[in-house]
Amino acid sequence: FVVPVTLPRASLNAAARGPDRDRLPMPSEEKPNNPEAPHDHRFETYMDALVHFLREQNLNFGMASSGSMCHLVFHNDGDDSECLLHCNVIEKEHCIILFAYTRLNAPEERRLQVNEFLTQATYGMRVGNWEMDFADGEVRYRTSMRMMGVTDCIEFIGPLFRTTLATYWRYLPGIKRVIEGEKPEIVCREIEESKKA
């Protein structure tokens, strides 16, 4: 996986199953009194689990006033690319949703081509999907996970972050190329072939 320097894969692996987790008490086997609460009884809410994960990774993040969303910015060390990651928690649905936004807005004259590229990129994906707002050309990659019944939230949040960021960085150069005028089917084919190499 191509993961930005600001979030090394090793640190996510450590968060998922390394010694840092040993500082947490083990989850209780009792069912929660609050049906919206996580089954991982170390945390009162899924946002608590998410914030714990981010702090364990020493990541800087901002919190929305609603308390249901936090956001981070990742930089690609190889160029000026950025990933604006919004983490949305819907407690009632036991759901964590990650939105990875680009700073690229597809120009109106290239939106059909960019949409074609995103559709081809998404086809066959096991996790997540690319999407574009036709009104302004905003492009983002979205993943989500239902956490109901999960007794160890941290083990699931780490892989969700890894998958989201790896897929984002893999396809971002292709989005740029299509915006600049290259054919979407050719660009997507080259990216898919590079994954198999």
Backbone as a chain_set.jsonl record, in Angstrom:
{"seq": "FVVPVTLPRASLNAAARGPDRDRLPMPSEEKPNNPEAPHDHRFETYMDALVHFLREQNLNFGMASSGSMCHLVFHNDGDDSECLLHCNVIEKEHCIILFAYTRLNAPEERRLQVNEFLTQATYGMRVGNWEMDFADGEVRYRTSMRMMGVTDCIEFIGPLFRTTLATYWRYLPGIKRVIEGEKPEIVCREIEESKKA", "coords": {"N": [[0.834, -1.186, 0.0], [0.41, 2.276, -0.681], [1.102, 4.608, 1.505], [0.756, 7.74, 3.143], [3.578, 9.608, 4.414], [3.042, 10.903, 6.781], [1.395, 9.208, 8.127], [2.452, 6.45, 8.891], [2.356, 3.026, 7.907], [3.19, 1.18, 9.766], [2.622, 2.335, 12.23], [-0.144, 2.222, 12.317], [-0.549, -0.525, 12.302], [0.56, -1.095, 14.776], [-1.276, 0.171, 16.383], [-3.434, -1.447, 15.99], [-2.746, -3.991, 16.958], [-0.67, -3.906, 18.737], [1.61, -3.227, 21.537], [0.613, -0.877, 22.689], [-2.133, -1.096, 22.951], [-2.385, -2.686, 25.159], [-2.545, -1.134, 27.371], [-5.138, -0.525, 27.724], [-8.146, -1.452, 29.44], [-9.564, -4.751, 29.3], [-12.332, -5.594, 27.14], [-15.657, -5.728, 28.468], [-17.818, -8.543, 28.902], [-20.454, -8.138, 29.294], [-23.71, -7.068, 28.191], [-24.412, -3.858, 26.767], [-26.164, -1.276, 28.625], [-27.208, 0.89, 27.324], [-28.608, 0.856, 24.212], [-27.426, 2.082, 22.029], [-24.788, 2.249, 22.608], [-21.304, 1.263, 22.223], [-20.31, -2.222, 21.93], [-17.855, -2.687, 22.819], [-16.737, -2.165, 25.825], [-14.87, -0.452, 26.836], [-15.235, 2.034, 25.924], [-17.531, 4.739, 25.887], [-18.831, 5.797, 23.708], [-18.794, 5.509, 20.092], [-17.362, 7.547, 18.98], [-15.62, 8.141, 21.068], [-13.961, 5.887, 20.92], [-12.842, 6.281, 18.377], [-11.469, 8.731, 18.732], [-9.639, 7.927, 20.672], [-8.098, 6.137, 19.151], [-6.967, 7.911, 17.229], [-5.421, 9.562, 18.882], [-3.634, 7.713, 19.95], [-2.149, 7.282, 17.699], [-0.839, 9.621, 17.518], [-1.879, 11.723, 15.992], [-2.847, 14.859, 14.683], [-5.958, 16.44, 14.967], [-9.111, 17.981, 14.222], [-12.201, 18.822, 15.842], [-15.626, 18.777, 15.109], [-18.219, 21.095, 16.047], [-20.562, 19.781, 16.623], [-19.75, 17.402, 17.659], [-19.878, 14.979, 16.425], [-18.224, 14.562, 14.312], [-14.877, 14.492, 13.126], [-11.858, 15.887, 11.742], [-8.99, 15.526, 9.599], [-5.787, 16.263, 8.103], [-3.745, 14.951, 5.63], [-0.519, 14.695, 4.18], [1.159, 14.042, 1.147], [4.363, 12.927, 0.857], [5.781, 12.883, -1.502], [4.876, 14.787, -3.326], [2.838, 17.737, -3.719], [0.398, 16.858, -2.894], [-2.655, 16.438, -1.057], [-4.742, 14.963, 1.456], [-7.877, 15.365, 2.657], [-9.363, 14.288, 5.364], [-12.407, 13.367, 6.593], [-14.088, 12.252, 9.403], [-16.935, 10.707, 10.212], [-19.27, 9.973, 12.672], [-22.017, 8.013, 13.358], [-23.833, 7.476, 15.887], [-26.312, 6.245, 16.578], [-26.685, 4.445, 14.552], [-24.551, 2.806, 14.834], [-22.228, 3.297, 13.35], [-19.303, 4.165, 11.507], [-18.057, 6.503, 9.307], [-15.811, 7.302, 6.759], [-14.646, 10.012, 4.905], [-12.669, 10.813, 2.285], [-11.392, 13.569, 0.984], [-10.384, 15.293, -1.978], [-8.334, 18.103, -2.948], [-8.878, 18.785, -5.418], [-11.094, 20.003, -7.742], [-13.091, 18.889, -10.236], [-13.059, 20.44, -13.36], [-15.829, 21.939, -15.118], [-15.938, 21.197, -17.824], [-14.649, 18.764, -17.842], [-15.941, 16.987, -16.236], [-17.623, 14.82, -16.937], [-15.752, 13.003, -17.961], [-14.104, 12.63, -15.717], [-15.984, 11.514, -13.987], [-16.481, 9.138, -15.354], [-13.992, 7.904, -15.045], [-13.947, 7.586, -12.219], [-16.109, 5.873, -11.882], [-15.22, 3.576, -13.224], [-13.011, 3.027, -11.635], [-14.226, 2.417, -9.21], [-15.731, 0.171, -9.783], [-15.939, -3.163, -8.95], [-14.584, -2.828, -6.575], [-14.064, -3.921, -3.264], [-14.355, -2.59, -0.918], [-15.695, 0.506, -0.109], [-16.219, 3.513, -2.163], [-15.781, 5.746, -4.952], [-16.9, 9.095, -5.527], [-18.533, 11.915, -7.084], [-19.518, 15.31, -6.954], [-21.629, 16.685, -9.157], [-22.375, 19.306, -9.295], [-20.341, 21.055, -8.445], [-17.995, 19.75, -8.979], [-16.605, 18.49, -6.943], [-14.613, 15.91, -5.536], [-14.483, 12.78, -3.89], [-13.531, 10.007, -1.772], [-15.187, 7.347, -0.233], [-15.605, 5.383, 2.664], [-17.064, 2.994, 4.92], [-18.151, 1.543, 8.051], [-20.059, -0.728, 9.859], [-20.398, -1.008, 13.29], [-21.763, -2.485, 15.127], [-21.982, -4.924, 17.622], [-19.276, -5.34, 17.648], [-16.542, -6.106, 19.616], [-14.029, -5.129, 19.969], [-13.162, -2.226, 19.134], [-10.894, -0.83, 18.215], [-9.371, -2.612, 16.709], [-10.805, -2.715, 14.369], [-11.014, -0.094, 13.45], [-8.403, 0.681, 12.719], [-7.674, -0.927, 10.316], [-9.704, 0.117, 8.656], [-8.944, 2.795, 8.317], [-6.452, 2.382, 7.047], [-7.19, 1.125, 4.614], [-8.786, 3.12, 3.445], [-6.982, 5.308, 3.1], [-4.937, 4.146, 1.571], [-6.254, 3.439, -0.821], [-7.131, 5.937, -1.643], [-4.669, 7.358, -2.147], [-3.694, 5.765, -4.17], [-5.366, 6.166, -6.403], [-5.53, 8.918, -6.739], [-3.48, 10.254, -8.382], [-4.405, 9.44, -10.896], [-6.855, 10.751, -11.134], [-5.968, 13.38, -11.36], [-4.63, 13.185, -13.817], [-6.726, 12.652, -15.606], [-8.245, 14.968, -15.345], [-6.463, 16.685, -16.513], [-6.672, 15.955, -19.134], [-6.238, 13.351, -20.139], [-7.342, 10.089, -21.308], [-9.959, 8.479, -19.574], [-10.359, 5.617, -19.463], [-7.911, 4.543, -20.216], [-6.149, 5.535, -18.28], [-7.237, 4.426, -15.937], [-6.939, 1.697, -16.486], [-4.148, 1.442, -16.505], [-3.568, 1.976, -13.814], [-4.881, -0.153, -12.547], [-3.455, -2.305, -13.611], [-0.961, -1.802, -12.549], [-1.403, -2.421, -9.898], [-1.463, -5.165, -9.952], [1.075, -5.842, -10.558]], "CA": [[0.0, 0.0, 0.0], [1.099, 3.554, -0.652], [0.534, 5.33, 2.635], [1.529, 8.964, 3.331], [4.602, 9.569, 5.461], [2.484, 11.386, 8.033], [0.664, 8.133, 8.786], [3.115, 5.224, 8.473], [1.556, 1.822, 8.11], [3.627, 0.497, 10.981], [1.945, 2.894, 13.399], [-1.499, 1.701, 12.328], [-0.466, -1.914, 12.748], [0.799, -1.081, 16.212], [-2.523, 0.525, 17.049], [-4.392, -2.533, 15.872], [-2.46, -5.194, 17.734], [0.612, -3.74, 19.393], [1.634, -3.106, 22.993], [-0.132, 0.273, 23.181], [-3.478, -1.51, 23.325], [-2.369, -3.386, 26.44], [-2.836, -0.188, 28.446], [-6.583, -0.442, 27.864], [-8.774, -2.622, 30.075], [-10.197, -5.657, 28.348], [-13.77, -5.349, 27.031], [-16.542, -6.542, 29.293], [-18.688, -9.422, 28.136], [-21.833, -7.774, 29.57], [-24.352, -6.279, 27.168], [-24.559, -2.478, 27.206], [-27.496, -0.839, 29.004], [-27.612, 1.799, 26.258], [-28.539, 0.091, 22.958], [-26.598, 2.779, 21.054], [-23.394, 2.236, 23.053], [-20.483, 0.186, 21.656], [-20.148, -3.453, 22.692], [-16.519, -2.565, 23.42], [-17.109, -1.381, 26.991], [-13.84, 0.514, 27.218], [-15.63, 3.32, 25.374], [-18.953, 5.039, 26.027], [-19.364, 6.061, 22.374], [-17.866, 5.173, 19.005], [-16.448, 8.678, 18.823], [-14.564, 7.946, 22.07], [-13.022, 4.901, 20.372], [-12.135, 6.909, 17.264], [-10.533, 9.716, 19.287], [-8.554, 7.168, 21.303], [-7.241, 5.649, 18.078], [-6.218, 9.028, 16.651], [-4.419, 10.007, 19.859], [-2.607, 6.679, 20.003], [-1.325, 7.469, 16.501], [-0.243, 10.967, 17.595], [-2.382, 12.49, 14.856], [-3.561, 16.094, 14.981], [-7.278, 16.444, 14.351], [-10.076, 18.956, 14.717], [-13.499, 18.248, 16.155], [-16.765, 19.627, 14.785], [-18.966, 21.528, 17.237], [-21.602, 18.791, 16.903], [-19.148, 16.27, 18.35], [-20.083, 13.737, 15.676], [-17.297, 14.501, 13.186], [-13.556, 15.08, 13.264], [-11.208, 15.984, 10.437], [-7.533, 15.49, 9.59], [-5.168, 16.54, 6.819], [-2.544, 14.167, 5.377], [0.288, 15.192, 3.072], [1.987, 13.073, 0.444], [5.728, 13.44, 0.899], [6.37, 12.92, -2.831], [4.457, 15.98, -4.064], [2.039, 18.654, -2.907], [-0.952, 16.307, -2.731], [-3.214, 16.37, 0.288], [-5.98, 14.226, 1.692], [-8.683, 15.933, 3.73], [-10.127, 13.137, 5.845], [-13.484, 13.649, 7.533], [-14.543, 11.028, 10.07], [-18.29, 10.953, 10.687], [-19.765, 8.887, 13.522], [-23.47, 8.007, 13.569], [-23.926, 6.583, 17.046], [-27.554, 5.475, 16.572], [-26.565, 3.379, 13.559], [-23.322, 2.072, 15.131], [-21.546, 3.414, 12.07], [-18.227, 5.123, 11.291], [-17.9, 6.777, 7.876], [-14.651, 8.116, 6.416], [-14.689, 10.697, 3.621], [-11.346, 11.321, 1.894], [-11.615, 14.593, -0.033], [-9.247, 15.88, -2.675], [-8.44, 19.553, -3.162], [-9.136, 18.941, -6.848], [-12.463, 20.039, -8.221], [-13.079, 18.674, -11.677], [-13.682, 21.542, -14.099], [-17.099, 21.546, -15.721], [-15.749, 20.565, -19.129], [-14.031, 17.442, -17.688], [-16.657, 16.217, -15.203], [-18.078, 13.529, -17.464], [-14.584, 12.124, -18.053], [-13.708, 12.28, -14.35], [-16.992, 10.593, -13.478], [-16.219, 7.842, -15.996], [-12.82, 7.32, -14.368], [-14.331, 7.183, -10.865], [-16.985, 4.703, -12.001], [-14.375, 2.429, -13.556], [-12.175, 2.735, -10.466], [-15.06, 1.851, -8.153], [-16.266, -1.124, -10.192], [-15.179, -4.297, -8.437], [-13.999, -2.565, -5.253], [-14.715, -4.626, -2.167], [-14.599, -1.639, 0.175], [-15.746, 1.914, -0.44], [-16.534, 3.969, -3.514], [-15.5, 7.121, -5.35], [-18.078, 9.829, -5.95], [-18.289, 13.304, -7.462], [-20.651, 16.226, -6.98], [-21.651, 17.296, -10.486], [-22.645, 20.742, -9.194], [-19.104, 21.834, -8.327], [-16.835, 18.933, -9.332], [-15.913, 17.961, -5.764], [-14.347, 14.473, -5.629], [-14.126, 12.179, -2.606], [-13.608, 8.553, -1.632], [-15.93, 7.088, 1.0], [-15.704, 4.038, 3.227], [-17.847, 2.98, 6.157], [-18.179, 0.256, 8.736], [-21.02, -0.892, 10.958], [-19.643, -1.508, 14.435], [-22.641, -3.189, 16.068], [-21.507, -6.236, 18.025], [-17.814, -5.39, 17.682], [-16.058, -6.015, 20.993], [-12.731, -4.466, 19.983], [-13.306, -1.193, 18.105], [-9.605, -0.392, 17.687], [-8.938, -3.563, 15.686], [-11.527, -2.458, 13.126], [-10.772, 1.271, 12.987], [-7.098, 0.723, 12.067], [-7.772, -1.364, 8.919], [-10.558, 1.022, 7.9], [-8.093, 3.929, 7.946], [-5.443, 1.942, 6.082], [-7.837, 0.901, 3.32], [-9.223, 4.404, 2.907], [-5.841, 6.111, 2.663], [-4.213, 3.46, 0.504], [-7.025, 3.569, -2.056], [-7.104, 7.362, -2.02], [-3.377, 7.72, -2.742], [-3.481, 4.986, -5.39], [-6.128, 6.678, -7.536], [-5.454, 10.38, -6.855], [-2.765, 10.685, -9.595], [-5.245, 9.201, -12.058], [-7.836, 11.843, -11.207], [-5.251, 14.535, -11.899], [-4.338, 12.951, -15.231], [-7.964, 12.776, -16.372], [-8.568, 16.398, -15.363], [-5.541, 17.341, -17.441], [-7.035, 15.659, -20.511], [-6.016, 11.975, -20.571], [-8.548, 9.279, -21.421], [-10.197, 7.772, -18.305], [-10.21, 4.16, -19.524], [-6.481, 4.225, -20.285], [-5.559, 5.838, -16.977], [-7.718, 3.44, -14.967], [-6.327, 0.405, -16.816], [-2.755, 1.474, -16.061], [-3.553, 1.871, -12.35], [-5.258, -1.518, -12.188], [-2.345, -3.19, -13.966], [0.145, -1.564, -11.613], [-1.731, -3.12, -8.664], [-1.195, -6.588, -10.129], [2.521, -6.046, -10.767]], "C": [[0.873, 1.241, 0.0], [0.43, 4.394, 0.412], [1.372, 6.566, 2.888], [2.476, 8.88, 4.509], [4.035, 9.995, 6.798], [1.702, 10.322, 8.78], [1.28, 6.81, 8.379], [2.281, 4.008, 8.815], [1.927, 1.125, 9.406], [2.887, 1.012, 12.192], [0.511, 2.395, 13.469], [-1.512, 0.252, 12.761], [-0.263, -1.984, 14.246], [-0.476, -0.751, 16.964], [-3.489, -0.639, 17.046], [-4.061, -3.709, 16.777], [-1.139, -5.105, 18.506], [0.49, -3.519, 20.88], [0.841, -1.928, 23.517], [-1.532, -0.11, 23.644], [-3.506, -2.18, 24.69], [-2.672, -2.452, 27.604], [-4.338, -0.057, 28.677], [-7.102, -1.644, 28.64], [-9.437, -3.481, 29.02], [-11.701, -5.378, 28.305], [-14.556, -6.265, 27.958], [-17.418, -7.411, 28.401], [-20.158, -9.07, 28.362], [-22.403, -6.95, 28.43], [-24.538, -4.853, 27.665], [-25.993, -2.166, 27.585], [-28.068, 0.081, 27.941], [-27.5, 1.058, 24.92], [-27.686, 0.766, 21.888], [-25.114, 2.701, 21.395], [-22.622, 1.098, 22.385], [-20.49, -1.052, 22.536], [-18.746, -3.545, 23.291], [-16.661, -1.609, 24.594], [-15.988, -0.51, 27.545], [-14.243, 1.92, 26.811], [-17.137, 3.516, 25.522], [-19.617, 5.287, 24.675], [-18.337, 5.615, 21.334], [-16.907, 6.327, 18.738], [-15.322, 8.601, 19.848], [-13.508, 6.978, 21.545], [-12.193, 5.513, 19.249], [-11.092, 7.905, 17.766], [-9.363, 9.016, 19.964], [-7.574, 6.673, 20.24], [-6.378, 6.771, 17.515], [-5.126, 9.518, 17.602], [-3.299, 8.987, 20.012], [-1.65, 6.792, 18.824], [-0.621, 8.82, 16.479], [-0.629, 11.825, 16.4], [-3.112, 13.741, 15.336], [-4.906, 16.082, 14.265], [-8.127, 17.539, 14.98], [-11.422, 18.289, 14.922], [-14.595, 19.241, 15.802], [-17.539, 19.956, 16.055], [-20.057, 20.529, 17.608], [-21.075, 17.609, 17.703], [-19.287, 14.957, 17.614], [-19.128, 13.588, 14.503], [-15.962, 15.109, 13.58], [-12.879, 15.058, 11.906], [-9.702, 16.066, 10.603], [-7.056, 15.857, 8.193], [-3.889, 15.715, 6.731], [-1.842, 14.718, 4.138], [1.09, 14.052, 2.462], [3.387, 13.649, 0.325], [6.331, 13.594, -0.491], [5.999, 14.136, -3.653], [3.622, 16.858, -3.135], [0.637, 18.128, -2.636], [-1.359, 16.264, -1.266], [-4.45, 15.484, 0.289], [-6.679, 14.871, 2.883], [-9.635, 14.841, 4.202], [-11.138, 13.584, 6.892], [-14.006, 12.333, 8.091], [-15.894, 11.322, 10.713], [-18.776, 9.737, 11.475], [-21.272, 9.053, 13.699], [-23.747, 6.983, 14.664], [-25.165, 5.688, 16.978], [-27.49, 4.297, 15.609], [-25.304, 2.546, 13.746], [-22.368, 2.129, 13.931], [-20.452, 4.488, 12.1], [-18.027, 5.265, 9.789], [-16.692, 7.68, 7.68], [-14.842, 8.696, 5.022], [-13.308, 11.271, 3.341], [-11.536, 12.275, 0.717], [-10.296, 14.979, -0.694], [-9.423, 17.395, -2.676], [-8.684, 19.857, -4.638], [-10.634, 18.984, -7.093], [-12.423, 19.902, -9.737], [-13.736, 19.856, -12.38], [-14.897, 21.037, -14.868], [-16.913, 20.782, -17.024], [-15.122, 19.176, -19.034], [-14.79, 16.547, -16.701], [-17.181, 14.886, -15.703], [-16.923, 12.536, -17.528], [-14.11, 11.688, -16.666], [-14.703, 11.296, -13.753], [-16.819, 9.201, -14.084], [-15.041, 7.143, -15.322], [-13.195, 6.796, -12.986], [-15.227, 5.948, -10.896], [-16.168, 3.453, -12.311], [-13.498, 2.039, -12.365], [-12.973, 2.023, -9.379], [-15.553, 0.449, -8.494], [-15.358, -2.258, -9.697], [-14.52, -4.06, -7.089], [-14.782, -3.318, -4.179], [-15.099, -3.673, -1.04], [-14.638, -0.233, -0.406], [-16.102, 2.221, -1.881], [-16.093, 5.422, -3.699], [-16.8, 7.783, -5.764], [-17.716, 11.278, -6.238], [-19.593, 14.085, -7.431], [-20.625, 16.95, -8.322], [-21.86, 18.814, -10.415], [-21.361, 21.562, -9.167], [-17.841, 21.034, -8.646], [-16.059, 18.389, -8.153], [-15.803, 16.437, -5.861], [-13.954, 13.949, -4.251], [-14.237, 10.66, -2.702], [-14.225, 8.26, -0.271], [-15.845, 5.621, 1.386], [-16.535, 4.12, 4.502], [-17.801, 1.59, 6.763], [-19.228, 0.298, 9.832], [-20.306, -1.589, 12.101], [-20.51, -2.273, 15.429], [-22.106, -4.592, 16.355], [-20.001, -6.363, 18.101], [-17.336, -5.185, 19.117], [-14.665, -5.422, 21.095], [-12.71, -3.447, 18.846], [-11.979, -0.856, 17.437], [-9.119, -1.319, 16.579], [-9.62, -3.329, 14.35], [-11.236, -1.067, 12.58], [-9.444, 1.363, 12.234], [-7.154, 0.267, 10.611], [-8.655, -0.462, 8.064], [-9.774, 2.249, 7.437], [-7.088, 3.531, 6.877], [-6.035, 1.784, 4.686], [-8.219, 2.22, 2.667], [-8.051, 5.194, 2.342], [-5.092, 5.454, 1.512], [-4.935, 3.607, -0.831], [-7.007, 5.006, -2.554], [-5.804, 7.703, -2.734], [-3.134, 6.961, -4.04], [-4.151, 5.648, -6.596], [-6.023, 8.194, -7.727], [-4.663, 10.835, -8.087], [-3.581, 10.49, -10.861], [-6.293, 10.285, -12.238], [-7.181, 13.088, -11.804], [-5.027, 14.378, -13.397], [-5.588, 13.119, -16.092], [-8.392, 14.24, -16.449], [-7.71, 17.126, -16.389], [-5.761, 16.922, -18.896], [-6.816, 14.237, -20.973], [-7.329, 11.185, -20.553], [-8.75, 8.433, -20.164], [-9.956, 6.276, -18.366], [-8.746, 3.75, -19.556], [-5.825, 4.424, -18.927], [-5.962, 4.786, -15.953], [-7.077, 2.081, -15.218], [-4.882, 0.351, -16.319], [-2.653, 1.338, -14.546], [-3.882, 0.444, -11.917], [-4.135, -2.502, -12.489], [-1.176, -3.015, -13.011], [-0.12, -2.25, -10.267], [-1.36, -4.596, -8.741], [0.302, -6.874, -10.228], [3.235, -6.365, -9.47]], "O": [[1.944, 1.259, 0.606], [-0.701, 4.844, 0.228], [2.599, 6.475, 2.856], [2.215, 8.172, 5.482], [4.48, 9.516, 7.841], [1.374, 10.509, 9.952], [0.679, 6.092, 7.58], [1.604, 3.951, 9.841], [1.07, 0.542, 10.07], [2.551, 0.24, 13.091], [-0.008, 2.166, 14.561], [-2.395, -0.161, 13.512], [-0.847, -2.836, 14.916], [-0.742, -1.301, 18.033], [-4.273, -0.807, 17.98], [-4.961, -4.359, 17.309], [-0.567, -6.128, 18.881], [-0.605, -3.61, 21.436], [0.423, -1.947, 24.675], [-2.06, 0.461, 24.598], [-4.562, -2.236, 25.321], [-3.015, -2.906, 28.696], [-4.765, 0.461, 29.708], [-6.559, -2.741, 28.515], [-9.827, -2.986, 27.963], [-12.285, -4.974, 29.311], [-14.179, -7.411, 28.2], [-17.719, -7.038, 27.267], [-21.029, -9.634, 27.7], [-21.671, -6.213, 27.771], [-24.794, -4.644, 28.85], [-26.932, -2.689, 26.985], [-29.271, 0.062, 27.68], [-26.399, 0.67, 24.532], [-27.261, 0.109, 20.937], [-24.27, 3.047, 20.568], [-23.212, 0.081, 22.02], [-20.657, -0.951, 23.751], [-18.485, -4.377, 24.161], [-16.702, -0.393, 24.408], [-16.139, 0.101, 28.602], [-13.665, 2.895, 27.29], [-17.919, 2.589, 25.313], [-20.807, 5.026, 24.503], [-17.171, 5.376, 21.651], [-15.771, 6.11, 18.317], [-14.185, 8.956, 19.538], [-12.31, 7.211, 21.701], [-10.985, 5.292, 19.173], [-9.961, 7.92, 17.28], [-8.221, 9.46, 19.846], [-6.36, 6.78, 20.412], [-5.173, 6.591, 17.342], [-4.025, 9.85, 17.162], [-2.138, 9.36, 20.184], [-0.477, 6.439, 18.936], [0.107, 9.131, 15.537], [0.195, 12.564, 15.863], [-3.899, 13.687, 16.282], [-4.978, 15.747, 13.083], [-7.893, 17.963, 16.112], [-11.746, 17.307, 14.255], [-14.506, 20.417, 16.155], [-17.519, 19.192, 17.02], [-20.439, 20.435, 18.775], [-21.844, 16.895, 18.348], [-18.859, 13.919, 18.119], [-19.201, 12.601, 13.77], [-15.914, 16.118, 14.283], [-13.275, 14.301, 11.02], [-9.194, 16.592, 11.593], [-7.811, 15.778, 7.224], [-3.048, 15.761, 7.629], [-2.484, 15.149, 3.18], [1.632, 13.207, 3.174], [3.579, 14.727, -0.237], [7.289, 14.348, -0.664], [6.72, 14.494, -4.584], [3.696, 16.731, -1.913], [-0.227, 18.884, -2.192], [-0.535, 16.082, -0.37], [-5.105, 15.287, -0.734], [-6.131, 14.915, 3.984], [-10.601, 14.512, 3.514], [-10.772, 14.111, 7.943], [-14.326, 11.412, 7.339], [-15.976, 12.104, 11.66], [-18.699, 8.606, 10.993], [-21.743, 10.104, 14.135], [-23.878, 5.788, 14.402], [-25.083, 4.499, 17.287], [-28.152, 3.279, 15.814], [-25.006, 1.679, 12.925], [-21.777, 1.118, 13.552], [-20.648, 5.574, 12.645], [-17.85, 4.274, 9.081], [-16.559, 8.703, 8.353], [-15.157, 7.974, 4.075], [-12.831, 12.127, 4.086], [-11.807, 11.846, -0.404], [-9.24, 14.99, -0.06], [-10.518, 17.904, -2.438], [-8.696, 21.014, -5.058], [-11.358, 18.077, -6.681], [-11.796, 20.704, -10.429], [-14.854, 20.237, -12.033], [-14.981, 19.861, -15.222], [-17.643, 19.829, -17.3], [-15.062, 18.467, -20.039], [-14.32, 15.458, -16.372], [-17.182, 13.909, -14.954], [-17.089, 11.364, -17.19], [-13.757, 10.527, -16.46], [-14.304, 10.343, -13.083], [-16.993, 8.197, -13.392], [-15.087, 5.941, -15.061], [-12.807, 5.688, -12.617], [-15.116, 5.076, -10.034], [-16.399, 2.394, -11.727], [-13.271, 0.854, -12.119], [-12.456, 1.131, -8.706], [-15.769, -0.369, -7.6], [-14.164, -2.292, -9.995], [-13.953, -4.987, -6.511], [-16.012, -3.341, -4.194], [-16.051, -3.922, -0.301], [-13.718, 0.174, -1.116], [-16.264, 1.324, -2.707], [-16.038, 6.207, -2.753], [-17.699, 7.126, -6.288], [-16.733, 11.806, -5.716], [-20.642, 13.581, -7.832], [-19.715, 17.732, -8.595], [-21.555, 19.525, -11.372], [-21.284, 22.627, -9.779], [-16.737, 21.575, -8.59], [-14.956, 17.873, -8.334], [-16.764, 15.757, -6.22], [-13.189, 14.59, -3.531], [-14.92, 10.109, -3.566], [-13.831, 8.856, 0.732], [-15.993, 4.732, 0.546], [-16.685, 5.192, 5.087], [-17.466, 0.606, 6.103], [-19.28, 1.234, 10.629], [-19.684, -2.634, 11.911], [-20.017, -2.672, 16.485], [-21.813, -5.352, 15.432], [-19.489, -7.382, 18.566], [-17.692, -4.195, 19.756], [-14.162, -5.229, 22.202], [-12.293, -3.76, 17.731], [-11.934, -0.62, 16.23], [-8.518, -0.858, 15.608], [-9.082, -3.699, 13.307], [-11.215, -0.879, 11.364], [-9.362, 2.051, 11.217], [-6.717, 1.012, 9.734], [-8.39, -0.29, 6.874], [-9.922, 2.691, 6.298], [-6.893, 4.262, 5.906], [-5.461, 2.247, 3.701], [-8.0, 2.413, 1.471], [-8.125, 5.694, 1.22], [-4.66, 6.134, 0.581], [-4.305, 3.868, -1.856], [-6.881, 5.254, -3.754], [-5.834, 8.281, -3.82], [-2.438, 7.462, -4.923], [-3.576, 5.688, -7.683], [-6.396, 8.7, -8.785], [-5.128, 11.73, -8.792], [-3.469, 11.278, -11.799], [-6.587, 10.693, -13.362], [-7.768, 13.765, -12.648], [-5.212, 15.327, -14.16], [-5.514, 13.671, -17.19], [-8.85, 14.7, -17.495], [-8.165, 18.06, -17.049], [-5.118, 17.46, -19.797], [-7.172, 13.915, -22.107], [-8.29, 11.558, -19.88], [-7.827, 7.745, -19.728], [-9.406, 5.706, -17.423], [-8.377, 2.723, -18.987], [-5.042, 3.588, -18.476], [-5.125, 4.309, -15.187], [-6.71, 1.385, -14.271], [-4.445, -0.664, -15.777], [-1.756, 0.662, -14.043], [-3.235, -0.102, -11.023], [-3.889, -3.426, -11.713], [-0.477, -3.98, -12.7], [0.822, -2.622, -9.568], [-0.991, -5.207, -7.738], [0.743, -8.003, -10.011], [4.45, -6.564, -9.466]]}, "num_chains": 1, "name": "protein.A"}
